[in-house]
PDB file of C-alpha atoms in Angstrom:
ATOM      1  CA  UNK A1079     149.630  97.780 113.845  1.00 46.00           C
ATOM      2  CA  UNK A1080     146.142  96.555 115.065  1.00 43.00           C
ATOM      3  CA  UNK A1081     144.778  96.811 111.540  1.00 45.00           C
ATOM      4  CA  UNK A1082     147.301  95.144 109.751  1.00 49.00           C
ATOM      5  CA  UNK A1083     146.598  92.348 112.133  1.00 49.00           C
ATOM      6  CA  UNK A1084     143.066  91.867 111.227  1.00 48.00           C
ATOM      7  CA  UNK A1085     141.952  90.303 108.259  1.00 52.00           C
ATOM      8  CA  UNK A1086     140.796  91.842 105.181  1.00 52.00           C
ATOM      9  CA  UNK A1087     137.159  89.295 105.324  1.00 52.00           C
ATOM     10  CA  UNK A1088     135.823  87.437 108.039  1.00 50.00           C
ATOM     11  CA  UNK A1089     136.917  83.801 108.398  1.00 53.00           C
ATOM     12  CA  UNK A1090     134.810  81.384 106.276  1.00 51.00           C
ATOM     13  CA  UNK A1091     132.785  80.245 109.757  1.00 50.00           C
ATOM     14  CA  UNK A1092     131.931  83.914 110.221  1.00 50.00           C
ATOM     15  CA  UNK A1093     130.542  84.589 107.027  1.00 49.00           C
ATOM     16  CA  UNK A1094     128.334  81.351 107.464  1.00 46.00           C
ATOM     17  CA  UNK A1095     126.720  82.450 110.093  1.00 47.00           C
ATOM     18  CA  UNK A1096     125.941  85.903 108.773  1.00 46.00           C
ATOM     19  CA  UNK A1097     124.708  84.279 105.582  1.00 45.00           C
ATOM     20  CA  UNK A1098     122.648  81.985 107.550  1.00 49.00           C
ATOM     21  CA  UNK A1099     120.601  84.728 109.608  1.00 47.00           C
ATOM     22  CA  UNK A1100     120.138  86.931 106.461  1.00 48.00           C
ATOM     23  CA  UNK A1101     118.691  83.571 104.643  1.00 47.00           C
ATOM     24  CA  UNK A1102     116.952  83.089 108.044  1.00 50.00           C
ATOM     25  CA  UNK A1103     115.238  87.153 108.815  1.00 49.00           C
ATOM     26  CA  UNK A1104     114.020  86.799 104.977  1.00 49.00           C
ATOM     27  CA  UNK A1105     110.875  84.656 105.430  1.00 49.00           C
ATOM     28  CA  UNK A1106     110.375  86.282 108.527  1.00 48.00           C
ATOM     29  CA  UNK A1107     109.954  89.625 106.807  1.00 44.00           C
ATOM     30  CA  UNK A1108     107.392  88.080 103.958  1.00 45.00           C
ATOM     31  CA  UNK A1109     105.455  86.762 106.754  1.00 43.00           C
ATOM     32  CA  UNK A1110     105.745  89.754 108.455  1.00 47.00           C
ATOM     33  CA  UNK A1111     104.453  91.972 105.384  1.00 48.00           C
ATOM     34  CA  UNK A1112     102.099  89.682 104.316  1.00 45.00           C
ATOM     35  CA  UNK A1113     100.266  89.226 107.585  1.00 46.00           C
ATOM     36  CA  UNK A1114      99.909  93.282 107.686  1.00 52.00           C
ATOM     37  CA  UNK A1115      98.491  93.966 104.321  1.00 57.00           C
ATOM     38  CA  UNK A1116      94.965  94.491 103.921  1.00 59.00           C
ATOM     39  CA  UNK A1117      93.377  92.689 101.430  1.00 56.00           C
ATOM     40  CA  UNK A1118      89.959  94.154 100.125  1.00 58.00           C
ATOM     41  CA  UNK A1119      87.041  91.925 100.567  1.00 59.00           C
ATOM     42  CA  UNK A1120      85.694  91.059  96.910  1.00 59.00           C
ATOM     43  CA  UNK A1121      82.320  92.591  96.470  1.00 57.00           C
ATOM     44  CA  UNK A1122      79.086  90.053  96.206  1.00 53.00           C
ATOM     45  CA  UNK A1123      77.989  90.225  92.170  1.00 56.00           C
ATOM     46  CA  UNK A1124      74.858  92.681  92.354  1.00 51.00           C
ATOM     47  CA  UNK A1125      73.422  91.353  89.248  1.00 54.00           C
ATOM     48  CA  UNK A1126      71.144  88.388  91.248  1.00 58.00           C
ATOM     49  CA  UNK A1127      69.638  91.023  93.756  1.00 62.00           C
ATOM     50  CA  UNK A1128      69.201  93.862  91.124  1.00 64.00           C
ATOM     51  CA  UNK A1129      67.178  91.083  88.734  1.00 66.00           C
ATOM     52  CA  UNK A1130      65.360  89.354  91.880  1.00 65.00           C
ATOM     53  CA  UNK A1131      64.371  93.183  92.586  1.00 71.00           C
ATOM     54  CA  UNK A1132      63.198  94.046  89.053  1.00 72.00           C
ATOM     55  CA  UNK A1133      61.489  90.556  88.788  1.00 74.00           C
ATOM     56  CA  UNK A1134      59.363  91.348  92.372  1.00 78.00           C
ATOM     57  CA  UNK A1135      58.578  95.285  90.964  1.00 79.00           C
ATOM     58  CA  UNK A1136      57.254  93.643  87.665  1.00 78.00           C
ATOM     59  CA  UNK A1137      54.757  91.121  89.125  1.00 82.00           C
ATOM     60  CA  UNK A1138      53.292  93.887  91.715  1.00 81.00           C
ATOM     61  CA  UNK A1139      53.101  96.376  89.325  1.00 77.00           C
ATOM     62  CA  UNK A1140      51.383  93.555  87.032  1.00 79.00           C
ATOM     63  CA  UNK A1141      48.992  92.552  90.102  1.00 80.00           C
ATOM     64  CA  UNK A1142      47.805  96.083  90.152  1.00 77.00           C
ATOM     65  CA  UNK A1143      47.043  96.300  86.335  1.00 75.00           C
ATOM     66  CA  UNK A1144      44.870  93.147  87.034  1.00 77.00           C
ATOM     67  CA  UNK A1145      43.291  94.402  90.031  1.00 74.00           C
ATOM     68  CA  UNK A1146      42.646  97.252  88.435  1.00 63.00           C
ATOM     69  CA  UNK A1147      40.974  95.858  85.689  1.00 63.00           C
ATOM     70  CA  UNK A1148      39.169  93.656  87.771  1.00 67.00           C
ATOM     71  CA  UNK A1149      37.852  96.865  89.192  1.00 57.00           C
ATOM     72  CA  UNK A1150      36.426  98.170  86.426  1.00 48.00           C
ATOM     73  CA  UNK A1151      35.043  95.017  85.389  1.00 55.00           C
ATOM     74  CA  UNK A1152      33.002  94.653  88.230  1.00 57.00           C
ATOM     75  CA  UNK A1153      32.302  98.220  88.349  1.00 52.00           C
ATOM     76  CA  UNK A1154      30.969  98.306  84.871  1.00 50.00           C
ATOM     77  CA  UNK A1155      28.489  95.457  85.527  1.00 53.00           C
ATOM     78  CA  UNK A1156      27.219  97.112  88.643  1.00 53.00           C
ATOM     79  CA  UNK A1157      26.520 100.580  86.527  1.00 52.00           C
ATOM     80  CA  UNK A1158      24.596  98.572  83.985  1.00 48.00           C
ATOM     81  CA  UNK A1159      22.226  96.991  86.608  1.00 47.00           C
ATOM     82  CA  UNK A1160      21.609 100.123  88.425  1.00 53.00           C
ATOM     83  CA  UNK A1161      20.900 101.804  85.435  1.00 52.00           C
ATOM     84  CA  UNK A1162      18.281  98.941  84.390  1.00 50.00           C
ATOM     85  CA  UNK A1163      16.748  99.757  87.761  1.00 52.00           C
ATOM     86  CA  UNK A1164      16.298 103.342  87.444  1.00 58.00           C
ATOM     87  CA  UNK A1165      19.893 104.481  89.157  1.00 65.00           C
ATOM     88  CA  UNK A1166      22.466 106.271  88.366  1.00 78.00           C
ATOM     89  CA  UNK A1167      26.186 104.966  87.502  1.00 86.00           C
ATOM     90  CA  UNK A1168      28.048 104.683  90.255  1.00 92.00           C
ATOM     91  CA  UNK A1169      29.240 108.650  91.151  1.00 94.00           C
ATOM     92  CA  UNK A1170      32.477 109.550  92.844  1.00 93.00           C
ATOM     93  CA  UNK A1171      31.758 111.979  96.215  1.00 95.00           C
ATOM     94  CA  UNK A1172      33.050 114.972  96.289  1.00 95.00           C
ATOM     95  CA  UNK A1173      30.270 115.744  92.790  1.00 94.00           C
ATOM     96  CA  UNK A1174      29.206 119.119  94.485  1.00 94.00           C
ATOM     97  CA  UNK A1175      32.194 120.916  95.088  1.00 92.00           C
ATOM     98  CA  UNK A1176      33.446 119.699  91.784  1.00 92.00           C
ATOM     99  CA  UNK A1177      30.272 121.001  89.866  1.00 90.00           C
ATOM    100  CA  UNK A1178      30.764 124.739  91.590  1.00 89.00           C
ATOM    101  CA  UNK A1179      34.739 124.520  90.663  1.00 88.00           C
ATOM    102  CA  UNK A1180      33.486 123.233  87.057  1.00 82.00           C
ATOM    103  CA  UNK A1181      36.487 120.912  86.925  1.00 71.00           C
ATOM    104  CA  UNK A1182      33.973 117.547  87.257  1.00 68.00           C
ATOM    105  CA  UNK A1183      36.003 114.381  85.130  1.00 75.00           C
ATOM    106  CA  UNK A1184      34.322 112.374  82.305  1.00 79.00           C
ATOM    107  CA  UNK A1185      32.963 110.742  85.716  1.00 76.00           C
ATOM    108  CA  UNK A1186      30.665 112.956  86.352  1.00 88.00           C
ATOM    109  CA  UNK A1187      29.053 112.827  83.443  1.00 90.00           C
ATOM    110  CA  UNK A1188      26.776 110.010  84.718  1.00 91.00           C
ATOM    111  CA  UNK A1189      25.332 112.507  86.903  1.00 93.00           C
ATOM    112  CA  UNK A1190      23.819 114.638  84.108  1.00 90.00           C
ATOM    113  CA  UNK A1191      23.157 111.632  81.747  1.00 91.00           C
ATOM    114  CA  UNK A1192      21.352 110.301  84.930  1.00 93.00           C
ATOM    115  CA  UNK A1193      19.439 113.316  85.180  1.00 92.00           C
ATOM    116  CA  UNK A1194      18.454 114.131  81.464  1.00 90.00           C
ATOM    117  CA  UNK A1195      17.296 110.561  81.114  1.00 90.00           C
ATOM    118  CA  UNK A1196      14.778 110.598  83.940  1.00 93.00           C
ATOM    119  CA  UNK A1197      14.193 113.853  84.761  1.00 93.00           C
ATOM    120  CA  UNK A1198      10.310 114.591  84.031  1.00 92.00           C
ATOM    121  CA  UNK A1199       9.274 117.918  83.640  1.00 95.00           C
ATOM    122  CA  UNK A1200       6.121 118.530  85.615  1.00 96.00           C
ATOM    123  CA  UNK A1201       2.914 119.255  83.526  1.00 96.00           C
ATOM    124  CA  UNK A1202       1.886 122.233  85.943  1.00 96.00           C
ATOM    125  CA  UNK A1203       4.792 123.821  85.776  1.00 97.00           C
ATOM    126  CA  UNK A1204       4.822 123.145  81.603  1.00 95.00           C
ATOM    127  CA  UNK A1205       1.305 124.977  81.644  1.00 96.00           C
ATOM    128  CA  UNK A1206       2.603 127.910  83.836  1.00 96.00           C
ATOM    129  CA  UNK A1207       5.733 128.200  81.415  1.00 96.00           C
ATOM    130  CA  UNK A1208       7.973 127.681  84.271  1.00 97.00           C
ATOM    131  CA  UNK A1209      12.008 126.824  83.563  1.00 97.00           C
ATOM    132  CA  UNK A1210      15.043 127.364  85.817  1.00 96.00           C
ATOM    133  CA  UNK A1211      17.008 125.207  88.599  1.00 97.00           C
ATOM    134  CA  UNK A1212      16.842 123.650  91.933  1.00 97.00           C
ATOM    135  CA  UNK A1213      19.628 123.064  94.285  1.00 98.00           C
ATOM    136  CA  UNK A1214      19.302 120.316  96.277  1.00 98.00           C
ATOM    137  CA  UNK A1215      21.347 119.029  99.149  1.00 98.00           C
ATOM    138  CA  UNK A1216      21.705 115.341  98.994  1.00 98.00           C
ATOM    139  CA  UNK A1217      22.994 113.154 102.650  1.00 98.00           C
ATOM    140  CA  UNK A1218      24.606 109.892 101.029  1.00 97.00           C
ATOM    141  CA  UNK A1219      25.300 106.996 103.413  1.00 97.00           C
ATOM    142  CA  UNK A1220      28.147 105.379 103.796  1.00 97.00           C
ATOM    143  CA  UNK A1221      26.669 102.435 101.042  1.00 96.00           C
ATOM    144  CA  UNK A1222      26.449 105.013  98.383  1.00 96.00           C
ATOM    145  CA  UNK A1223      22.523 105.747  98.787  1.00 96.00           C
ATOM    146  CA  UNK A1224      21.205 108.757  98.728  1.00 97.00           C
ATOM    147  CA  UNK A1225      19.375 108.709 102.379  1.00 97.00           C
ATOM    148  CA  UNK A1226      18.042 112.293 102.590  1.00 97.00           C
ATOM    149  CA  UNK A1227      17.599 115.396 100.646  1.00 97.00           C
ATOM    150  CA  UNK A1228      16.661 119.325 101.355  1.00 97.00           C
ATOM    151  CA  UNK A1229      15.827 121.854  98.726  1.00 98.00           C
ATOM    152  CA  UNK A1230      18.849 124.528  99.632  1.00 97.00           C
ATOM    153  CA  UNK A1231      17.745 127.286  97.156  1.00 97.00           C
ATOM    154  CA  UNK A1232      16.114 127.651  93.427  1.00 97.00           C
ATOM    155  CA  UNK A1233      16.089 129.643  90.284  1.00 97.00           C
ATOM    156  CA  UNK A1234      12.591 129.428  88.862  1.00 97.00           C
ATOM    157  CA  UNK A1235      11.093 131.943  86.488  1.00 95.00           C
ATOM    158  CA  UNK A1236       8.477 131.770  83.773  1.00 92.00           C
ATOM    159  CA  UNK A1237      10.027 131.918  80.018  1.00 90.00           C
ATOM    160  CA  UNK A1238       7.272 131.298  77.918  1.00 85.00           C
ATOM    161  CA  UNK A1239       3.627 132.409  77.854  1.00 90.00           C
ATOM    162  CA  UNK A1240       1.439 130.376  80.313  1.00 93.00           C
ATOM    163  CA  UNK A1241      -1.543 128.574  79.528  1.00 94.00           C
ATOM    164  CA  UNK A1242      -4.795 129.834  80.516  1.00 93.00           C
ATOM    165  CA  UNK A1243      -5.782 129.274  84.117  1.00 92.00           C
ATOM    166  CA  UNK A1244      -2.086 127.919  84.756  1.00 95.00           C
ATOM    167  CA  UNK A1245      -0.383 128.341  88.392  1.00 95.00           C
ATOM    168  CA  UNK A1246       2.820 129.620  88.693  1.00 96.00           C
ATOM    169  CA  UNK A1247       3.009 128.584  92.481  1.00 96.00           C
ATOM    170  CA  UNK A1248       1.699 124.815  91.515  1.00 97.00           C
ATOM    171  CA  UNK A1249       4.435 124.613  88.876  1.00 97.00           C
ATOM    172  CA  UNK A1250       7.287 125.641  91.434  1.00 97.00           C
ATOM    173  CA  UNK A1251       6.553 123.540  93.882  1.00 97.00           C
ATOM    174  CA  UNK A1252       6.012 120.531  91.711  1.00 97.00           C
ATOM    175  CA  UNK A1253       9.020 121.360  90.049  1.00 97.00           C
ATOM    176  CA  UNK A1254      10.669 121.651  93.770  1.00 97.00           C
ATOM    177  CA  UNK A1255       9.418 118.467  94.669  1.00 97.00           C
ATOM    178  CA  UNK A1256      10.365 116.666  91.421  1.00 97.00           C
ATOM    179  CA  UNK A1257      14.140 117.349  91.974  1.00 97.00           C
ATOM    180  CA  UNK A1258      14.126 115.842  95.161  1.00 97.00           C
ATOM    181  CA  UNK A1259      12.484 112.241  94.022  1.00 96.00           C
ATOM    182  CA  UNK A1260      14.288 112.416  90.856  1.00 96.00           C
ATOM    183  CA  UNK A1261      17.907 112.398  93.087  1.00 96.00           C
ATOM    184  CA  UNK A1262      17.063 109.253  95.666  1.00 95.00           C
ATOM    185  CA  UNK A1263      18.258 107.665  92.070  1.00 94.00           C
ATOM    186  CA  UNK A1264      21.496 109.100  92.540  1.00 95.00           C
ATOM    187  CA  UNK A1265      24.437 106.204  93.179  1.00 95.00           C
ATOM    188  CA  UNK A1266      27.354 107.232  94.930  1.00 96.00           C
ATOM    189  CA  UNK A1267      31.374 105.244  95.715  1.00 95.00           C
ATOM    190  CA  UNK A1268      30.825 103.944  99.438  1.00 96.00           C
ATOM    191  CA  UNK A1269      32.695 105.820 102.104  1.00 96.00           C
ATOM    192  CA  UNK A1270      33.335 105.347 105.946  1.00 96.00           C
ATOM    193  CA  UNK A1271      31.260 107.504 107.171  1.00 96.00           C
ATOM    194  CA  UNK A1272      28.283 109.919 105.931  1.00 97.00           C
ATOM    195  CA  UNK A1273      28.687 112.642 102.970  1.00 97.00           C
ATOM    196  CA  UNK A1274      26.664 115.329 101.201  1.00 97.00           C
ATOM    197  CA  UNK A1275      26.513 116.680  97.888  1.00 97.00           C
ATOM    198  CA  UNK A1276      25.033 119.796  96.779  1.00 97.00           C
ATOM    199  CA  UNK A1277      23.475 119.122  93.425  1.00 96.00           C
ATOM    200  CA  UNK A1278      22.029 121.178  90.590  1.00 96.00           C
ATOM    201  CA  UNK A1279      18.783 120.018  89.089  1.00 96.00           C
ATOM    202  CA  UNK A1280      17.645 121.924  85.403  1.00 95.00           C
ATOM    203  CA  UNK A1281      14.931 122.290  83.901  1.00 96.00           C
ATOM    204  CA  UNK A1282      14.861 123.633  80.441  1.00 92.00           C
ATOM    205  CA  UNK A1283      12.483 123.880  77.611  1.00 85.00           C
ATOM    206  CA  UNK A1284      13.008 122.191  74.335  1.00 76.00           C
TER     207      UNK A1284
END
């Protein structure tokens, strides 16, 4: 029969060759795989940027701390001339509003040290036995000067017994016109443009 004919294996040639193209498709296949897998890219080290970050956050946060002192430095000088020349320290804008709200900053306490230093209580109105408050309405430039000011209301009444011959009307109006001269001291943070400030001046007896 036809299979008895055949050999069991292939002649010695045969399984040459077919040894030979198995040895041969091998490095074909590694190339094969190895071309088509996808090799991650290693990620750059993120220390270097991370400390070349910190390091820039440090000195700008340390240039502002300077600055800032600086600042107050230069401020403080400033406040001790003008206060040598009859000024006030230097007063952030906005005084007014925070005066009616009372929620004025250790700040604003120039304005009433300013006031209780200098403030001179007419002699008319002393005699007439005159106390109370003005409220005056103060147009600071955009230097920090006071420029103008306008008597918007006041609280004036007499509280003690007044002297003999005494006027009441004299004493109000010196006392009016006191408040207003006593403010041109004022000092305020320039600004861009033009501001006012509503202002309470008090007069009290000791």
């Amino acid at each position: 029969m036809l299979s008895e004919a055949l050999p069991a294996t292939p002649p010695s040639p045969i399984r040459f060759v077919l040894v030979g193209a198995l040895l041969l498709a091998a490095p074909a296949c590694f190339a094969q795989n190895s071309f088509n897998r996808w090799v991650p890219p290693t990620p750059a080290s993120a220390s270097e940027p991370t400390t070349v970050r910190r390091g820039s956050v440090a000195l700008k946060a340390k240039a502002r701390e300077e600055e800032k002192a600086k600042s107050v430095a230069e401020r403080r000088e400033k406040d001790s001339l003008q206060l040598a020349s009859g000024q006030s320290v230097t007063l952030r804008r906005g005084l007014g509003q925070r005066l009616r709200q009372t929620s004025y900053s250790k700040e604003d306490a120039g304005f009433y040290d300013f006031t209780w230093e200098h403030l001179q209580y007419p002699p008319t109105a002393l005699r007439a036995g005159l106390t109370g408050q003005v409220m005056v309405r103060l147009e600071v430039g955009p230097d920090g000067d006071v420029t103008n000011t306008v008597i918007t209301s006041d609280d004036i009444h007499q509280s003690g017994k007044p002297e003999k011959g005494a006027s009441a009307t004299a004493g109000r109006e010196a006392m009016r016109s006191n408040a207003q001269k006593l403010l041109y001291g004022l000092r305020f943070e320039p600004a861009p443009s033009t501001t006012q400030e509503e202002v309470p001046v008090r007069y009290v007896m000791q």
